[in-house]
Amino acid sequence: MGKIKKAFTIVLRLLALAATVVAVVIMVDTHDSAKVLNLTFTAKYSNTPAFKYFVIAEAIAGVYTVIVIFLSSKSIFGHSVIIMDMVTTVLLASSISAALAIAQVGKKGNSHAGWLPVCGQVPHFCDQVTISLVAGFAAAVIYFLLLLYSLHAVLSPIFTVNH
């Protein structure tokens, strides 16, 4: 039974790794240009601090995932994995929230602040950002599932009464 649990955890971690890598690669490669009044404007992820934070958080989660996959569960660091899973889950959730807020403003604008939507001028950029955010959201959900699974594994023996 222990091997099945370990295999399940590794599969979830590999899925999370794939999602973070996809999110980072697509976001970093995202750019588009628009010509307005004979001036060319370029949209890229590095123009927005929230998108930079998203890329950094996804990259940190990806590196952490690789480390945990190769880390022995019996080592001294094995017991701190649940804490780091929680930190990673919160980091991913905060980065996706920040990036989604900016993406929403880019798509819909904000009439109260006088911000116009930009997705009409740079649709390729917005499409790529959307794909990256979907992958980032998938990574956050997978990490949430990993966290629940880890909590269940840790708390299960506490609540089990042996007769």
PDB file of C-alpha atoms in Angstrom:
ATOM      1  CA  MET A   1       0.000   0.000   0.000  1.00  0.00           C
ATOM      2  CA  GLY A   2       2.908   2.373   0.714  1.00  0.00           C
ATOM      3  CA  LYS A   3       4.214   2.100  -2.842  1.00  0.00           C
ATOM      4  CA  ILE A   4       0.804   3.038  -4.255  1.00  0.00           C
ATOM      5  CA  LYS A   5       0.658   6.150  -2.058  1.00  0.00           C
ATOM      6  CA  LYS A   6       4.197   7.152  -3.071  1.00  0.00           C
ATOM      7  CA  ALA A   7       3.414   6.565  -6.770  1.00  0.00           C
ATOM      8  CA  PHE A   8       0.214   8.626  -6.474  1.00  0.00           C
ATOM      9  CA  THR A   9       2.148  11.488  -4.871  1.00  0.00           C
ATOM     10  CA  ILE A  10       4.864  11.348  -7.525  1.00  0.00           C
ATOM     11  CA  VAL A  11       2.276  11.388 -10.325  1.00  0.00           C
ATOM     12  CA  LEU A  12       0.612  14.449  -8.777  1.00  0.00           C
ATOM     13  CA  ARG A  13       3.989  16.154  -8.402  1.00  0.00           C
ATOM     14  CA  LEU A  14       4.893  15.380 -12.019  1.00  0.00           C
ATOM     15  CA  LEU A  15       1.572  16.853 -13.150  1.00  0.00           C
ATOM     16  CA  ALA A  16       2.235  19.943 -11.031  1.00  0.00           C
ATOM     17  CA  LEU A  17       5.729  20.212 -12.505  1.00  0.00           C
ATOM     18  CA  ALA A  18       4.344  19.981 -16.038  1.00  0.00           C
ATOM     19  CA  ALA A  19       1.748  22.659 -15.291  1.00  0.00           C
ATOM     20  CA  THR A  20       4.314  25.048 -13.801  1.00  0.00           C
ATOM     21  CA  VAL A  21       6.729  24.538 -16.698  1.00  0.00           C
ATOM     22  CA  VAL A  22       3.961  25.159 -19.251  1.00  0.00           C
ATOM     23  CA  ALA A  23       2.833  28.279 -17.369  1.00  0.00           C
ATOM     24  CA  VAL A  24       6.362  29.713 -17.211  1.00  0.00           C
ATOM     25  CA  VAL A  25       7.381  28.885 -20.786  1.00  0.00           C
ATOM     26  CA  ILE A  26       4.200  30.256 -22.335  1.00  0.00           C
ATOM     27  CA  MET A  27       4.171  33.417 -20.215  1.00  0.00           C
ATOM     28  CA  VAL A  28       7.848  34.186 -20.859  1.00  0.00           C
ATOM     29  CA  ASP A  29       7.375  33.637 -24.596  1.00  0.00           C
ATOM     30  CA  THR A  30       4.287  35.867 -24.712  1.00  0.00           C
ATOM     31  CA  HIS A  31       4.533  39.118 -26.650  1.00  0.00           C
ATOM     32  CA  ASP A  32       2.537  41.018 -29.231  1.00  0.00           C
ATOM     33  CA  SER A  33       2.659  44.438 -30.879  1.00  0.00           C
ATOM     34  CA  ALA A  34       0.049  46.964 -31.884  1.00  0.00           C
ATOM     35  CA  LYS A  35       0.355  50.056 -34.018  1.00  0.00           C
ATOM     36  CA  VAL A  36      -1.648  53.048 -32.817  1.00  0.00           C
ATOM     37  CA  LEU A  37      -1.325  56.457 -34.498  1.00  0.00           C
ATOM     38  CA  ASN A  38       1.873  55.388 -36.234  1.00  0.00           C
ATOM     39  CA  LEU A  39       3.428  54.335 -32.900  1.00  0.00           C
ATOM     40  CA  THR A  40       4.194  50.700 -32.148  1.00  0.00           C
ATOM     41  CA  PHE A  41       3.395  49.393 -28.680  1.00  0.00           C
ATOM     42  CA  THR A  42       4.706  46.039 -27.510  1.00  0.00           C
ATOM     43  CA  ALA A  43       2.913  43.966 -24.892  1.00  0.00           C
ATOM     44  CA  LYS A  44       5.035  41.453 -22.972  1.00  0.00           C
ATOM     45  CA  TYR A  45       4.803  39.818 -19.602  1.00  0.00           C
ATOM     46  CA  SER A  46       7.767  41.743 -18.184  1.00  0.00           C
ATOM     47  CA  ASN A  47       5.843  45.026 -18.517  1.00  0.00           C
ATOM     48  CA  THR A  48       3.593  43.962 -15.629  1.00  0.00           C
ATOM     49  CA  PRO A  49       4.893  43.264 -12.097  1.00  0.00           C
ATOM     50  CA  ALA A  50       2.018  40.844 -11.420  1.00  0.00           C
ATOM     51  CA  PHE A  51       2.988  38.736 -14.443  1.00  0.00           C
ATOM     52  CA  LYS A  52       6.640  38.777 -13.343  1.00  0.00           C
ATOM     53  CA  TYR A  53       5.568  37.624  -9.881  1.00  0.00           C
ATOM     54  CA  PHE A  54       3.480  34.884 -11.493  1.00  0.00           C
ATOM     55  CA  VAL A  55       6.480  33.641 -13.511  1.00  0.00           C
ATOM     56  CA  ILE A  56       8.798  33.728 -10.477  1.00  0.00           C
ATOM     57  CA  ALA A  57       6.285  31.919  -8.248  1.00  0.00           C
ATOM     58  CA  GLU A  58       5.637  29.233 -10.875  1.00  0.00           C
ATOM     59  CA  ALA A  59       9.390  28.770 -11.381  1.00  0.00           C
ATOM     60  CA  ILE A  60       9.965  28.439  -7.618  1.00  0.00           C
ATOM     61  CA  ALA A  61       7.175  25.851  -7.407  1.00  0.00           C
ATOM     62  CA  GLY A  62       8.678  23.934 -10.332  1.00  0.00           C
ATOM     63  CA  VAL A  63      12.162  23.855  -8.800  1.00  0.00           C
ATOM     64  CA  TYR A  64      10.707  22.839  -5.425  1.00  0.00           C
ATOM     65  CA  THR A  65       8.765  20.039  -7.125  1.00  0.00           C
ATOM     66  CA  VAL A  66      11.914  18.649  -8.762  1.00  0.00           C
ATOM     67  CA  ILE A  67      13.744  18.734  -5.413  1.00  0.00           C
ATOM     68  CA  VAL A  68      10.901  16.966  -3.583  1.00  0.00           C
ATOM     69  CA  ILE A  69      10.624  14.243  -6.235  1.00  0.00           C
ATOM     70  CA  PHE A  70      14.267  13.304  -5.711  1.00  0.00           C
ATOM     71  CA  LEU A  71      14.213  13.837  -1.943  1.00  0.00           C
ATOM     72  CA  SER A  72      13.882  10.706   0.140  1.00  0.00           C
ATOM     73  CA  SER A  73      10.795  10.686   2.340  1.00  0.00           C
ATOM     74  CA  LYS A  74      12.871   9.125   5.117  1.00  0.00           C
ATOM     75  CA  SER A  75      15.409  11.953   5.191  1.00  0.00           C
ATOM     76  CA  ILE A  76      15.322  14.730   7.760  1.00  0.00           C
ATOM     77  CA  PHE A  77      13.751  17.011   5.144  1.00  0.00           C
ATOM     78  CA  GLY A  78      10.976  14.545   4.364  1.00  0.00           C
ATOM     79  CA  HIS A  79       8.933  15.695   7.332  1.00  0.00           C
ATOM     80  CA  SER A  80       9.090  19.351   6.339  1.00  0.00           C
ATOM     81  CA  VAL A  81       7.574  18.596   2.927  1.00  0.00           C
ATOM     82  CA  ILE A  82       4.038  19.163   4.206  1.00  0.00           C
ATOM     83  CA  ILE A  83       4.981  22.655   5.394  1.00  0.00           C
ATOM     84  CA  MET A  84       6.681  23.449   2.106  1.00  0.00           C
ATOM     85  CA  ASP A  85       3.689  22.065   0.197  1.00  0.00           C
ATOM     86  CA  MET A  86       1.513  24.513   2.123  1.00  0.00           C
ATOM     87  CA  VAL A  87       3.869  27.416   1.377  1.00  0.00           C
ATOM     88  CA  THR A  88       3.968  26.430  -2.305  1.00  0.00           C
ATOM     89  CA  THR A  89       0.175  26.174  -2.482  1.00  0.00           C
ATOM     90  CA  VAL A  90      -0.223  29.640  -0.959  1.00  0.00           C
ATOM     91  CA  LEU A  91       2.484  31.077  -3.222  1.00  0.00           C
ATOM     92  CA  LEU A  92       0.792  29.669  -6.327  1.00  0.00           C
ATOM     93  CA  ALA A  93      -2.637  30.866  -5.192  1.00  0.00           C
ATOM     94  CA  SER A  94      -1.378  34.398  -4.559  1.00  0.00           C
ATOM     95  CA  SER A  95       0.482  34.608  -7.867  1.00  0.00           C
ATOM     96  CA  ILE A  96      -2.466  33.350  -9.898  1.00  0.00           C
ATOM     97  CA  SER A  97      -4.743  35.821  -8.101  1.00  0.00           C
ATOM     98  CA  ALA A  98      -2.476  38.758  -8.890  1.00  0.00           C
ATOM     99  CA  ALA A  99      -2.034  37.727 -12.513  1.00  0.00           C
ATOM    100  CA  LEU A 100      -5.768  37.108 -12.992  1.00  0.00           C
ATOM    101  CA  ALA A 101      -6.562  40.569 -11.657  1.00  0.00           C
ATOM    102  CA  ILE A 102      -4.258  42.181 -14.207  1.00  0.00           C
ATOM    103  CA  ALA A 103      -5.547  39.924 -16.985  1.00  0.00           C
ATOM    104  CA  GLN A 104      -9.109  40.958 -16.157  1.00  0.00           C
ATOM    105  CA  VAL A 105      -8.172  44.640 -16.425  1.00  0.00           C
ATOM    106  CA  GLY A 106      -6.422  43.928 -19.724  1.00  0.00           C
ATOM    107  CA  LYS A 107      -9.491  42.189 -21.080  1.00  0.00           C
ATOM    108  CA  LYS A 108     -12.287  44.385 -19.732  1.00  0.00           C
ATOM    109  CA  GLY A 109     -10.523  47.605 -18.737  1.00  0.00           C
ATOM    110  CA  ASN A 110     -11.746  49.671 -15.802  1.00  0.00           C
ATOM    111  CA  SER A 111     -14.156  52.469 -16.659  1.00  0.00           C
ATOM    112  CA  HIS A 112     -13.939  53.982 -13.161  1.00  0.00           C
ATOM    113  CA  ALA A 113     -10.166  54.402 -13.452  1.00  0.00           C
ATOM    114  CA  GLY A 114     -10.279  55.280 -17.145  1.00  0.00           C
ATOM    115  CA  TRP A 115      -8.285  52.203 -18.181  1.00  0.00           C
ATOM    116  CA  LEU A 116      -9.152  50.867 -21.599  1.00  0.00           C
ATOM    117  CA  PRO A 117      -9.048  47.161 -22.480  1.00  0.00           C
ATOM    118  CA  VAL A 118      -5.982  46.159 -24.489  1.00  0.00           C
ATOM    119  CA  CYS A 119      -6.923  42.669 -25.664  1.00  0.00           C
ATOM    120  CA  GLY A 120      -8.560  44.076 -28.777  1.00  0.00           C
ATOM    121  CA  GLN A 121      -5.205  45.505 -29.893  1.00  0.00           C
ATOM    122  CA  VAL A 122      -2.960  42.590 -28.819  1.00  0.00           C
ATOM    123  CA  PRO A 123      -5.140  39.459 -29.031  1.00  0.00           C
ATOM    124  CA  HIS A 124      -2.222  37.006 -29.396  1.00  0.00           C
ATOM    125  CA  PHE A 125      -0.725  38.315 -26.153  1.00  0.00           C
ATOM    126  CA  CYS A 126      -4.018  37.929 -24.306  1.00  0.00           C
ATOM    127  CA  ASP A 127      -4.599  34.419 -25.670  1.00  0.00           C
ATOM    128  CA  GLN A 128      -1.130  33.283 -24.575  1.00  0.00           C
ATOM    129  CA  VAL A 129      -1.581  34.863 -21.136  1.00  0.00           C
ATOM    130  CA  THR A 130      -4.884  33.015 -20.787  1.00  0.00           C
ATOM    131  CA  ILE A 131      -3.238  29.667 -21.596  1.00  0.00           C
ATOM    132  CA  SER A 132      -0.453  30.376 -19.111  1.00  0.00           C
ATOM    133  CA  LEU A 133      -2.938  31.335 -16.393  1.00  0.00           C
ATOM    134  CA  VAL A 134      -4.956  28.168 -16.981  1.00  0.00           C
ATOM    135  CA  ALA A 135      -1.776  26.095 -16.559  1.00  0.00           C
ATOM    136  CA  GLY A 136      -0.885  28.077 -13.431  1.00  0.00           C
ATOM    137  CA  PHE A 137      -4.364  27.511 -12.029  1.00  0.00           C
ATOM    138  CA  ALA A 138      -4.017  23.785 -12.730  1.00  0.00           C
ATOM    139  CA  ALA A 139      -0.710  23.770 -10.824  1.00  0.00           C
ATOM    140  CA  ALA A 140      -2.350  25.528  -7.868  1.00  0.00           C
ATOM    141  CA  VAL A 141      -5.215  23.008  -7.818  1.00  0.00           C
ATOM    142  CA  ILE A 142      -2.811  20.069  -8.010  1.00  0.00           C
ATOM    143  CA  TYR A 143      -0.764  21.477  -5.148  1.00  0.00           C
ATOM    144  CA  PHE A 144      -3.945  21.955  -3.135  1.00  0.00           C
ATOM    145  CA  LEU A 145      -4.758  18.270  -3.725  1.00  0.00           C
ATOM    146  CA  LEU A 146      -1.210  17.325  -2.702  1.00  0.00           C
ATOM    147  CA  LEU A 147      -1.601  19.370   0.461  1.00  0.00           C
ATOM    148  CA  LEU A 148      -4.907  17.684   1.316  1.00  0.00           C
ATOM    149  CA  TYR A 149      -3.389  14.267   0.644  1.00  0.00           C
ATOM    150  CA  SER A 150      -0.357  15.057   2.830  1.00  0.00           C
ATOM    151  CA  LEU A 151      -2.563  16.355   5.633  1.00  0.00           C
ATOM    152  CA  HIS A 152      -4.680  13.222   5.431  1.00  0.00           C
ATOM    153  CA  ALA A 153      -1.577  11.022   5.585  1.00  0.00           C
ATOM    154  CA  VAL A 154      -0.237  12.889   8.622  1.00  0.00           C
ATOM    155  CA  LEU A 155      -3.516  13.239  10.530  1.00  0.00           C
ATOM    156  CA  SER A 156      -4.972   9.821   9.734  1.00  0.00           C
ATOM    157  CA  PRO A 157      -2.896   7.922  12.319  1.00  0.00           C
ATOM    158  CA  ILE A 158      -3.791  10.487  14.973  1.00  0.00           C
ATOM    159  CA  PHE A 159      -7.527   9.943  14.601  1.00  0.00           C
ATOM    160  CA  THR A 160      -7.344   6.185  14.122  1.00  0.00           C
ATOM    161  CA  VAL A 161      -8.024   4.266  17.326  1.00  0.00           C
ATOM    162  CA  ASN A 162      -6.281   0.926  17.595  1.00  0.00           C
ATOM    163  CA  HIS A 163      -8.131  -1.713  19.546  1.00  0.00           C
TER     164      HIS A 163
END
